[in-house]
Amino acid sequence: MDTLETRELRYFMAVAEELHFGRAAERLGMAQPPLSRAIQQLERRLGVSLLERNRRGVSLTDAGEVLLHEGRAALDATTAAARRTQRAGGAQMSGGPRKRLVLAVKAGASHELLHKLLDAYAAEPDAVDIEVLPSGTCDQEGMLRDGRADVALMHAPFNSLAGFDSEELMTEGQIAVLPAGHRLAAQRALSLTDISDIPDLPLARWSRRGTYPPGPGPEIHDQTQLAQLIALGRTVAVFPDSARAWLWAEHTAVPLTDAPPVVTHIAWPAHSRSLALAGLIRTATRL
Amino acid sequence: MDTLETRELRYFMAVAEELHFGRAAERLGMAQPPLSRAIQQLERRLGVSLLERNRRGVSLTDAGEVLLHEGRAALDATTAAARRTQRAGGAQMSGGPRKRLVLAVKAGASHELLHKLLDAYAAEPDAVDIEVLPSGTCDQEGMLRDGRADVALMHAPFNSLAGFDSEELMTEGQIAVLPAGHRLAAQRALSLTDISDIPDLPLARWSRRGTYPPGPGPEIHDQTQLAQLIALGRTVAVFPDSARAWLWAEHTAVPLTDAPPVVTHIAWPAHSRSLALAGLIRTATRL
DNA sequence: CCCTGTCATACCTGGTGGGTATCACCGGGC
DNA sequence: GCCCGGTGATACCCACCAGGTATGACAGGG
């Protein structure tokens, strides 16, 4: 059969990610035996073995690998359905905000564009409330996928637009943000190689899903933290032009000649049919 | 809570589509009272009213409308996960086909391209079996979405590529297919207006999701049927150039000067990670 | 050799999904 | 006006199964 209950998917995802029944069960807030049994039943129903039970641990079969990816998408779509439904209906009963759109943005990025967009949209006759949801972790894709957001500002090439509809809004170059007193801060322009190997100024390393790329630079997970470390002369970082908006007095921005341009898009789930969303997109493309 | 069991989604979709608890229950193979109760529980859990129970029938609230669309996507993603997992795992146990990719195509379209693609791919060293799944109903989108297919040939502007990754393969003009003896069959070229209002040759009307657009022409749901009606001098139809491959002796093809070009794409789910699929796409783009 | 950590098995229990019977309500016919 | 047909909701019951606890089987390491 091709049923496949949400609960079973949740269970399998937990096991597939932990590769350990005990820890997975703990994460799910249940005991280990029923979890084992549920996975066995799932395997029997699908007629496919998903996990290789080696002594000492568990590993995924090819089919398990497929279910891990496809199941993630399915679970995201399911929770998105629940979230968006609640948002659509919450309005009509509580006297709260009539209708809301949740717009995911990268915290601190494209301030000016965002401001213009929100102002222009608010002036539209049929505008609804826009809730801006800033994400420090650059996870606008996930937010669209699991329904935490209805629409997002994304930045190629950092975000992938795969699976979404999108419109291009703005293209900008990138800058190196240096301590004001540093010798390179006096330059007119720099290249990526100029700043990638400065012994006294190692490039900052952003956290990606909790892990950091290797290198000598400080580990960063927060823009303010980074701004401070730059101001203290400890590191250097690369940002889109629009980051000039939040620079401190102790910072100096120098254009990068060979950094890839950053393209800001407005993106939304491909199947979306919301009129409010269509209005926001229309406004955005007219900016 | 943001749970939302697959079963509940299935139930809601049935009611939302039928707008009738009794018929929905019948379609689901269950009795009406438990279905009513399940929907009530769903509404309470989400804290949102989904259906307006008017005396004499049911209608959707705004939130219900949203759940109808989002839920369809979620259910499709779920059954896609099940189907693709079974395909990935079916190979390893039964001695059957090692690994399969299912390629959805519009029945009868792009014969030559398809042939070249399959031949070229079969010559690749790491080729897997390709199962060609022809669809008479032009529903390649749905096939990709619910996992019946892994990859599809789609034809803009007839199919929407929204939500998929795709690569352009071929662009072609369109032709009018006329009865060989008709006076217009002698022309070198025609425009859409030339053929849209011929009293003795009304344009054929294709079925779209079971309904037909209004007009005087015959109702068509099958290519052979259409071919026969043209050969009999009863109707005229518009096709991409590549349709010349299956024309009969009694048919005459005349190029259309102002018909939009047809672009054939190869398309696949945006999140797909299959190596076999990547190989097929690479072959296709090299054609 | 036993101890430890793993997942599987055995068995029991409570919650709940589903069935049947019935109600409440309304609109339409005569 | 009355009754009838058709709607969804309610009441009640039962059986199934998700989940818990206790325990087993099995391998690797001291």
XYZ file of C-alpha atoms (C1' of nucleotides) in Angstrom:
634
model
C 0.000 0.000 0.000
C 1.060 3.563 -0.447
C -0.379 4.878 2.755
C 2.310 6.177 5.036
C 1.132 7.869 8.179
C 2.690 11.087 9.359
C 3.524 9.397 12.659
C 5.486 6.663 10.890
C 7.378 9.244 8.886
C 8.239 11.181 12.049
C 9.487 7.994 13.678
C 11.565 6.961 10.727
C 13.117 10.400 10.330
C 14.168 10.358 13.969
C 15.810 6.954 13.638
C 17.388 7.797 10.300
C 18.893 10.960 11.699
C 20.066 9.516 15.011
C 21.027 6.108 13.610
C 20.210 4.820 17.066
C 16.830 3.528 18.261
C 17.354 4.493 21.867
C 18.271 8.100 21.209
C 15.576 8.411 18.552
C 12.967 7.121 20.984
C 14.148 9.581 23.600
C 13.920 12.411 21.106
C 10.375 11.341 20.259
C 9.437 11.127 23.922
C 8.595 7.466 23.841
C 10.082 4.090 24.782
C 12.395 2.197 22.471
C 10.437 -1.049 21.887
C 7.337 0.510 20.324
C 9.619 2.523 18.069
C 11.440 -0.610 16.916
C 8.132 -2.269 16.239
C 6.759 0.740 14.344
C 9.772 0.783 12.040
C 9.476 -2.951 11.438
C 5.825 -2.555 10.537
C 6.695 0.309 8.208
C 9.302 -1.833 6.462
C 6.880 -4.706 6.107
C 4.100 -2.494 4.753
C 6.376 -0.887 2.194
C 7.941 -4.266 1.419
C 11.355 -2.675 1.650
C 14.130 -2.791 4.196
C 15.099 0.695 5.273
C 17.718 0.095 7.932
C 20.701 -2.196 8.144
C 20.823 -3.442 11.734
C 24.478 -4.118 12.216
C 25.523 -5.205 15.622
C 26.539 -1.966 17.252
C 24.449 0.605 15.479
C 22.225 1.145 12.531
C 22.825 2.349 8.988
C 20.564 3.368 6.120
C 19.933 1.226 3.053
C 19.548 2.911 -0.332
C 15.793 2.870 0.101
C 16.213 4.363 3.565
C 18.303 7.131 2.092
C 15.526 7.891 -0.375
C 12.894 7.897 2.344
C 15.028 10.206 4.447
C 15.016 12.829 1.714
C 11.516 12.356 0.378
C 10.096 12.007 3.865
C 11.638 15.280 4.945
C 9.889 16.994 2.044
C 6.613 15.261 2.867
C 6.787 16.144 6.554
C 7.620 19.741 5.725
C 4.687 19.927 3.337
C 2.411 18.495 6.021
C 3.419 20.905 8.745
C 3.273 23.708 6.180
C -0.323 22.756 5.445
C -1.160 22.886 9.149
C 0.614 26.178 9.772
C -0.791 27.979 6.757
C -4.272 26.733 7.508
C -4.032 28.027 11.040
C -2.807 31.372 9.777
C -5.611 31.584 7.254
C -8.252 30.752 9.835
C -6.891 32.394 12.952
C -7.927 35.750 11.558
C -11.584 35.040 11.111
C -12.359 34.246 14.722
C -10.055 36.173 17.011
C -10.338 39.885 16.410
C -6.603 39.866 15.803
C -4.863 40.719 12.559
C -7.230 40.213 9.649
C -4.956 38.239 7.375
C -1.258 37.916 7.658
C 1.579 37.139 5.364
C 4.831 36.002 6.919
C 7.893 37.283 5.082
C 11.186 35.560 5.893
C 14.335 37.638 5.493
C 17.967 37.201 6.346
C 18.535 39.229 9.478
C 20.220 42.472 8.555
C 20.226 41.956 4.794
C 18.693 44.305 2.239
C 17.428 46.730 4.862
C 16.729 49.434 2.383
C 15.017 47.203 -0.152
C 12.904 45.644 2.575
C 11.904 49.053 3.853
C 10.904 50.268 0.419
C 8.979 47.077 -0.220
C 7.033 47.248 3.012
C 6.238 50.938 2.551
C 5.145 50.498 -1.029
C 3.018 47.500 -0.167
C 1.381 49.162 2.821
C 0.218 51.894 0.448
C -1.648 49.382 -1.700
C -5.407 49.461 -1.256
C -5.795 45.739 -0.531
C -2.696 45.328 1.613
C -2.730 42.811 4.443
C -0.472 42.748 7.507
C 3.068 41.602 6.805
C 4.901 39.874 9.606
C 8.635 40.100 9.021
C 10.449 37.013 10.257
C 14.197 37.587 10.367
C 16.375 34.527 10.371
C 19.937 34.624 11.559
C 20.605 31.177 10.147
C 19.882 31.961 6.515
C 17.164 29.319 6.539
C 14.530 31.070 4.446
C 14.266 27.944 2.305
C 13.275 25.790 5.247
C 10.840 28.435 6.434
C 9.027 28.444 3.114
C 9.064 24.667 2.961
C 7.576 23.986 6.369
C 5.120 26.853 6.353
C 6.695 29.119 8.964
C 6.788 31.697 6.162
C 4.631 32.402 3.111
C 7.212 34.333 1.116
C 10.902 35.141 1.505
C 13.698 37.384 0.364
C 16.505 35.126 -0.774
C 19.998 35.851 -1.871
C 21.610 33.943 -4.701
C 24.074 32.319 -4.696
C 23.705 31.696 -0.944
C 20.155 30.410 -1.021
C 18.916 27.864 -3.519
C 15.744 28.814 -5.331
C 15.090 25.217 -6.357
C 11.454 24.327 -5.953
C 10.169 27.844 -5.526
C 8.792 30.466 -7.831
C 10.764 33.692 -7.666
C 11.315 37.120 -9.157
C 14.608 38.950 -9.260
C 14.600 42.204 -7.320
C 18.140 43.548 -7.085
C 21.749 42.771 -7.931
C 24.634 44.159 -5.919
C 28.351 43.701 -5.547
C 30.119 42.584 -2.408
C 32.381 44.435 -0.029
C 35.055 43.500 2.444
C 34.340 44.867 5.909
C 37.624 45.660 7.666
C 38.689 47.328 10.915
C 38.934 51.053 10.148
C 42.561 51.254 11.122
C 43.813 48.293 9.111
C 46.317 48.927 6.345
C 44.046 47.317 3.709
C 41.237 49.670 4.698
C 43.000 52.409 2.797
C 42.698 50.562 -0.519
C 40.260 51.633 -3.200
C 39.348 48.052 -4.102
C 40.383 44.544 -3.128
C 40.184 41.063 -4.564
C 39.183 37.908 -2.731
C 42.787 36.702 -2.682
C 43.848 39.954 -1.031
C 41.785 39.231 2.036
C 41.750 35.438 2.155
C 45.234 35.013 3.551
C 46.009 37.889 5.902
C 47.864 36.434 8.873
C 46.701 39.023 11.378
C 43.129 39.099 10.056
C 41.740 35.590 9.466
C 38.404 35.399 7.617
C 35.437 34.805 9.886
C 33.747 31.396 9.700
C 29.959 31.312 9.742
C 28.114 28.461 11.349
C 26.348 26.203 8.839
C 23.814 23.928 10.517
C 25.761 23.968 13.734
C 29.165 23.131 12.249
C 31.920 25.438 11.145
C 34.224 25.222 8.137
C 37.848 24.635 9.083
C 40.248 27.549 9.258
C 41.947 29.901 11.644
C 39.202 32.566 11.850
C 36.775 33.043 14.747
C 33.524 31.093 14.771
C 30.536 33.335 14.160
C 26.832 32.783 14.560
C 25.566 36.294 15.075
C 25.973 39.481 13.105
C 26.528 41.737 16.113
C 29.215 39.410 17.381
C 30.932 39.591 14.013
C 30.628 43.383 13.866
C 32.288 43.595 17.234
C 35.145 41.274 16.309
C 35.793 43.323 13.181
C 35.706 46.562 15.151
C 38.250 45.038 17.534
C 40.544 44.310 14.619
C 40.304 40.553 15.009
C 38.745 39.487 11.719
C 37.440 40.510 8.313
C 34.234 39.510 6.546
C 32.567 39.694 3.152
C 29.077 41.133 2.700
C 26.784 42.433 -0.005
C 26.898 46.161 -0.649
C 23.722 46.760 1.279
C 25.486 45.772 4.478
C 26.940 49.293 4.483
C 23.658 50.253 6.155
C 24.632 48.743 9.489
C 28.391 49.374 9.593
C 29.937 50.976 12.672
C 32.300 53.902 12.821
C 35.145 51.472 13.475
C 34.377 49.599 10.225
C 35.602 50.335 6.730
C 34.000 48.880 3.611
C 36.136 48.208 0.538
C 34.578 46.956 -2.710
C 35.604 43.503 -3.870
C 36.348 43.318 -7.562
C 36.045 39.579 -8.099
C 33.378 38.478 -5.646
C 30.284 37.006 -7.280
C 27.373 39.460 -7.390
C 24.557 38.879 -4.937
C 21.083 38.705 -6.455
C 18.140 39.306 -4.153
C 14.961 37.479 -5.119
C 11.495 37.370 -3.723
C 10.497 33.696 -3.584
C 7.358 31.774 -2.656
C 6.040 28.200 -2.798
C 5.371 27.302 -6.404
C 1.816 26.160 -5.805
C 0.698 29.156 -3.795
C -2.634 30.697 -4.743
C -2.941 33.478 -2.207
C -4.256 36.763 -3.515
C -2.456 38.707 -0.791
C 0.805 37.087 -1.835
C 0.198 37.971 -5.463
C -0.268 41.601 -4.446
C 2.991 41.659 -2.524
C 4.867 40.144 -5.443
C 3.357 42.643 -7.847
C 4.473 45.468 -5.599
C 7.942 44.004 -5.296
C 8.515 43.635 -9.010
C 7.436 47.237 -9.573
C 10.015 48.682 -7.203
C -0.312 21.426 17.691
C 1.041 21.148 14.193
C 0.659 17.432 13.866
C -1.757 16.524 11.120
C -2.013 12.861 10.365
C -2.103 11.610 6.811
C -5.418 9.940 7.552
C -6.965 13.223 8.652
C -5.693 14.928 5.519
C -7.172 12.175 3.345
C -10.503 12.535 5.102
C -10.560 16.284 4.790
C -9.606 16.224 1.127
C -12.468 13.845 0.406
C -15.006 16.046 2.164
C -13.584 19.235 0.664
C -13.792 17.802 -2.813
C -17.210 16.215 -2.484
C -18.678 18.951 -0.268
C -20.848 16.180 1.114
C -20.088 13.995 4.131
C -22.075 11.020 2.912
C -20.466 10.808 -0.511
C -17.030 11.506 0.965
C -17.484 8.685 3.460
C -18.540 6.360 0.684
C -15.490 7.314 -1.351
C -13.306 6.604 1.671
C -14.988 3.259 2.250
C -16.272 4.121 5.705
C -19.439 5.224 7.458
C -20.469 8.852 7.682
C -20.527 9.401 11.473
C -16.845 8.621 12.150
C -15.942 10.897 9.261
C -17.956 13.753 10.729
C -16.255 13.208 14.054
C -12.795 13.058 12.528
C -13.293 16.387 10.772
C -14.605 17.956 13.971
C -11.543 16.737 15.855
C -9.308 18.097 13.129
C -10.967 21.496 13.333
C -10.651 21.550 17.108
C -6.996 20.508 17.036
C -6.113 23.165 14.483
C -8.329 25.675 16.279
C -9.814 26.678 12.952
C -13.154 26.042 11.307
C -12.678 24.496 7.896
C -16.207 23.862 6.721
C -19.354 25.934 6.758
C -22.186 23.525 7.524
C -25.098 25.205 5.834
C -28.350 23.408 5.970
C -28.349 21.440 2.759
C -24.692 20.930 2.049
C -21.265 22.043 3.025
C -18.937 24.791 1.816
C -15.314 25.643 2.476
C -14.137 28.502 4.656
C -11.038 30.467 3.663
C -8.950 28.272 5.922
C -10.542 25.203 4.350
C -9.610 26.506 0.933
C -6.001 26.851 2.057
C -5.945 23.359 3.534
C -7.407 21.961 0.336
C -4.458 23.293 -1.678
C -1.694 22.772 0.851
C -3.064 19.402 1.851
C -3.045 18.215 -1.735
C 0.630 19.097 -1.955
C 1.343 17.378 1.359
C -0.521 14.213 0.411
C 1.228 14.098 -2.934
C 4.590 14.493 -1.253
C 3.717 11.687 1.154
C 2.649 9.194 -1.482
C 5.658 10.246 -3.544
C 7.897 9.366 -0.607
C 6.274 5.942 -0.352
C 6.419 5.216 -4.079
C 9.994 6.328 -4.577
C 11.128 4.424 -1.506
C 9.506 1.276 -2.819
C 11.146 1.780 -6.194
C 14.522 2.330 -4.591
C 14.213 -0.767 -2.438
C 12.320 -3.112 -4.711
C 15.491 -3.653 -6.712
C 17.666 -4.920 -3.932
C 15.554 -7.911 -3.001
C 13.709 -9.251 -6.017
C 16.084 -10.159 -8.789
C 14.033 -7.858 -10.990
C 15.264 -4.660 -12.588
C 18.278 -3.374 -10.727
C 17.231 0.245 -10.417
C 14.570 2.007 -12.347
C 13.806 5.545 -13.304
C 10.262 6.327 -14.399
C 10.074 8.898 -17.170
C 6.667 10.496 -17.795
C 5.971 11.704 -21.323
C 2.961 13.004 -23.185
C 1.731 10.126 -25.287
C 2.796 10.667 -28.867
C 4.833 13.829 -28.293
C 8.486 14.289 -29.159
C 8.893 10.760 -30.469
C 12.164 11.474 -32.105
C 13.654 13.367 -29.181
C 12.586 10.638 -26.790
C 14.107 7.978 -28.973
C 17.402 9.792 -29.214
C 17.413 10.402 -25.468
C 16.766 6.777 -24.580
C 19.364 5.504 -27.043
C 21.998 7.960 -25.896
C 21.327 7.199 -22.272
C 21.378 3.444 -22.743
C 24.877 3.816 -24.150
C 26.116 5.436 -20.945
C 28.235 3.156 -18.779
C 26.222 3.635 -15.581
C 22.770 3.623 -17.176
C 19.836 2.204 -15.241
C 16.568 0.923 -16.666
C 14.191 3.643 -17.833
C 10.507 2.920 -17.642
C 8.628 5.192 -20.038
C 5.221 6.150 -18.684
C 3.104 7.768 -21.403
C 0.204 9.880 -20.246
C -2.689 10.716 -22.492
C -3.948 13.323 -20.053
C -0.930 15.595 -20.103
C -0.543 15.065 -16.360
C 3.223 14.823 -16.118
C 3.137 17.435 -13.372
C 0.946 15.319 -11.168
C 3.055 12.264 -11.880
C 6.185 13.987 -10.684
C 4.409 15.397 -7.666
C 2.969 12.148 -6.352
C 5.923 9.979 -7.202
C 4.489 7.947 -10.053
C 7.376 9.356 -12.079
C 10.907 10.468 -11.246
C 11.437 12.709 -14.246
C 9.290 13.992 -17.114
C 9.339 15.563 -20.534
C 7.154 18.639 -20.339
C 5.992 21.050 -22.968
C 5.767 24.757 -22.270
C 3.418 26.532 -22.432
C 1.073 23.577 -21.895
C 2.694 22.259 -18.736
C 3.697 24.455 -15.857
C 7.246 23.981 -14.654
C 6.508 25.669 -11.332
C 8.105 23.825 -8.466
C 10.378 21.660 -10.557
C 13.925 21.929 -11.729
C 14.207 21.710 -15.486
C 16.451 22.026 -18.500
C 15.383 23.171 -21.934
C 15.802 20.513 -24.603
C 14.151 21.688 -27.793
C 12.034 24.467 -29.281
C 9.722 23.899 -32.190
C 6.987 25.704 -34.047
C 3.429 24.525 -34.369
C 1.498 23.241 -37.330
C -2.116 23.020 -38.302
C -3.124 19.470 -39.184
C -5.826 19.558 -41.858
C -7.638 17.023 -44.004
C -5.486 16.524 -47.098
C -8.206 17.596 -49.469
C -9.228 20.818 -47.750
C -8.737 24.103 -49.577
C -6.531 25.509 -46.789
C -4.236 22.477 -47.055
C -2.780 24.009 -50.206
C -1.465 27.060 -48.354
C 2.194 27.512 -47.599
C 1.520 28.924 -44.127
C -1.445 29.851 -41.996
C -2.187 32.029 -38.990
C -4.273 31.081 -35.977
C -7.113 33.315 -37.135
C -7.153 31.512 -40.467
C -8.137 28.262 -38.833
C -10.061 29.386 -35.773
C -13.262 30.270 -37.567
C -13.743 27.891 -40.453
C -17.443 27.019 -40.573
C -16.940 23.594 -42.121
C -13.926 22.729 -39.954
C -14.422 23.624 -36.277
C -11.352 23.378 -34.048
C -11.227 20.235 -31.924
C -11.744 20.634 -28.176
C -9.463 18.656 -25.870
C -10.717 17.366 -22.557
C -9.194 19.168 -19.581
C -9.775 17.286 -16.327
C -12.929 15.753 -17.680
C -14.534 18.947 -18.957
C -14.436 20.489 -22.392
C -14.119 24.138 -23.393
C -17.206 25.469 -25.129
C -17.337 25.603 -28.912
C -18.700 23.862 -31.929
C -15.823 21.398 -32.482
C -15.885 17.696 -31.575
C -14.867 16.608 -28.079
C -11.541 14.792 -28.097
C -9.799 12.715 -25.479
C -7.587 10.505 -27.566
C -5.060 11.201 -30.271
C -6.127 8.394 -32.572
C -9.708 9.544 -32.378
C -8.611 13.044 -33.353
C -6.462 11.752 -36.198
C -9.448 9.905 -37.560
C -11.774 12.892 -37.335
C -9.236 15.021 -39.194
C -8.795 12.360 -41.858
C -12.562 12.314 -42.269
C -12.552 16.059 -42.901
C -14.501 16.869 -39.749
C -12.056 18.981 -37.782
C -8.666 20.634 -37.639
C -6.110 20.655 -34.828
C -2.911 22.396 -33.822
C 0.216 20.436 -32.898
C 3.933 20.935 -32.395
C 6.105 20.278 -35.430
C 7.171 16.903 -34.123
C 3.623 15.641 -34.566
C 4.488 15.245 -38.258
C 5.961 11.905 -37.184
C 2.566 10.283 -36.754
C 0.506 11.962 -39.501
C -1.518 9.837 -41.871
C -1.625 10.015 -45.639
C -4.991 11.795 -45.390
C -3.439 14.554 -43.254
C -1.697 17.709 -44.373
C 0.487 19.790 -42.075
C 0.731 23.533 -42.624
C 3.071 25.703 -40.505
C 1.434 28.289 -38.289
C 3.149 31.650 -38.352
C 1.787 33.126 -35.148
C 1.356 30.148 -32.839
C 3.539 30.281 -29.726
C 6.604 28.048 -29.976
C 6.547 24.835 -27.971
C 9.524 24.297 -25.704
C 10.251 20.766 -24.536
C 11.915 20.538 -21.127
C 13.183 17.710 -19.033
C 11.903 18.323 -15.509
C 12.358 16.645 -12.127
C 11.513 17.307 -8.469
C 13.658 20.149 -7.215
C 14.961 18.266 -4.210
C 15.924 15.100 -6.032
C 19.345 13.668 -5.261
C 19.388 10.550 -7.375
C 22.618 9.809 -9.185
C 20.799 7.905 -11.905
C 18.587 10.914 -12.525
C 21.599 13.203 -12.732
C 23.057 10.931 -15.394
C 19.892 11.022 -17.472
C 19.730 14.800 -17.254
C 23.354 15.106 -18.266
C 22.694 12.934 -21.295
C 19.607 14.935 -22.189
C 21.323 18.312 -22.084
C 24.099 17.001 -24.300
C 21.773 15.932 -27.104
C 34.401 -14.571 31.609
C 31.067 -11.268 32.773
C 29.481 -6.684 31.865
C 27.566 -3.311 28.885
C 25.162 -1.598 25.209
C 22.438 -2.651 21.399
C 17.924 -3.954 19.156
C 14.133 -7.516 19.246
C 10.402 -10.113 21.581
C 6.513 -10.981 24.826
C 2.784 -9.421 27.055
C -0.575 -6.128 28.936
C -3.491 -1.945 28.937
C -5.992 2.299 27.543
C -7.221 5.296 24.076
C -9.482 5.820 20.017
C -10.914 4.816 15.336
C -14.710 2.825 13.352
C -19.415 0.698 13.218
C -24.727 0.862 14.118
C -28.702 3.189 15.654
C -30.719 7.345 16.241
C -31.574 12.308 16.627
C -32.266 17.222 15.088
C -33.084 20.036 11.442
C -34.753 21.879 7.199
C -36.949 22.083 2.557
C -40.392 20.455 -0.488
C -44.424 18.220 -1.868
C -49.508 17.315 -1.452
C -50.405 22.053 7.853
C -48.288 17.673 7.732
C -45.267 14.214 6.515
C -41.252 12.652 4.075
C -36.520 12.493 2.388
C -32.083 13.865 2.993
C -28.599 16.319 5.544
C -24.962 16.299 9.326
C -24.503 15.484 14.492
C -24.841 12.570 18.663
C -24.775 8.331 21.562
C -23.012 4.205 22.461
C -20.223 0.086 21.865
C -16.447 -2.811 20.448
C -12.100 -4.235 18.737
C -7.688 -3.014 17.425
C -3.355 -1.294 18.107
C -0.139 2.263 19.785
C 2.470 2.536 23.693
C 4.408 0.981 28.202
C 7.261 -2.509 31.113
C 10.025 -6.466 31.525
C 13.021 -9.377 29.398
C 15.744 -11.796 25.849
C 19.455 -12.434 22.312
C 23.689 -11.132 20.815
C 28.060 -9.002 20.151
C 32.314 -6.455 21.729
C 35.464 -5.006 25.328
C 37.641 -5.165 29.769
